[in-house]
Amino acid sequence: MEPLSLEKKILITAAVLALSFFAVFSIAIPLFGIGLPTCITDIKPFQKSEVLFHSPTHYEVHYVAKMWAFEPADLTIPANSTVDIYLSSVDVVHGFHIAGTNVNLMAVPGVVNYRRVRFDKPGTYDVICHEYCGSGHHHMTTSIRVTDPALGTQPSRVAAQPPTQAGHPGQKVLQDRACLACHTLDGKPGTGPTFKGILGRKEQLQSGKEITVDEPYLRESIREPTAQVVKGFAPTMPKLPLTDDEVNQIVDYLKTIR
Ligand code: CUA
């Protein structure tokens, strides 16, 4: 066999290098979950933030970046959820980095960037703008709270609530159904709105409407939890098979939580 000419050697070396380059990419992209930004303005143009509920473990969030905030401002989802993030900007170019993850997107006006993220570990994830966007840039943050659904059944968490009106039948229903895992009685933040002072409280709904919480609203929210969700909360509450008596007991009890 004739020895290879120099030209052929160079051609073969170049081909091997090019192939290994593609091989490294095709292995590394799924391995490290590298997301490539896409331009899909034609499909999902929006200027309005939104949280869409697909299932208890699948959410779609439309983030809108603007000087100098992200909307929705705070997001709460249960652990082991998949979130489809669509990101756009209404003014200038912003960054969107979820600390502790490799999610790193650009918010570009007129462009919608997409990334699917799975949140396994409970905790609070800070989202920061990493593209200089003016005097408020350094304060442009939001957060994603990932709650542990398992805590819902842990009696220690429920028992940690301060004892109020002990022995009220409505309180027993709330405890038995693990409602208190998400709704606190003492005003502390939770996965759902706190029960403290709930009756008569003004709340802004996901729809933008402002309401004063009254008995009909409470009853509806117990029966149809996702019908009118308070702004800033994910529609994660399940429908519970409660009897009319139990609903009455809950409402009676909530009236006493001031
Ligand atoms: Cu937005 Cu920096």
PDB file of C-alpha atoms in Angstrom, residues 40 63 65 83:
ATOM      1  CA  ILE A  40     -40.432  31.950  19.017  1.00  0.00           C
ATOM      2  CA  TYR A  63     -41.951  35.740  32.808  1.00  0.00           C
ATOM      3  CA  ALA A  65     -38.713  41.322  32.568  1.00  0.00           C
ATOM      4  CA  VAL A  83     -41.669  24.295  34.796  1.00  0.00           C
TER       5      VAL A  83
END
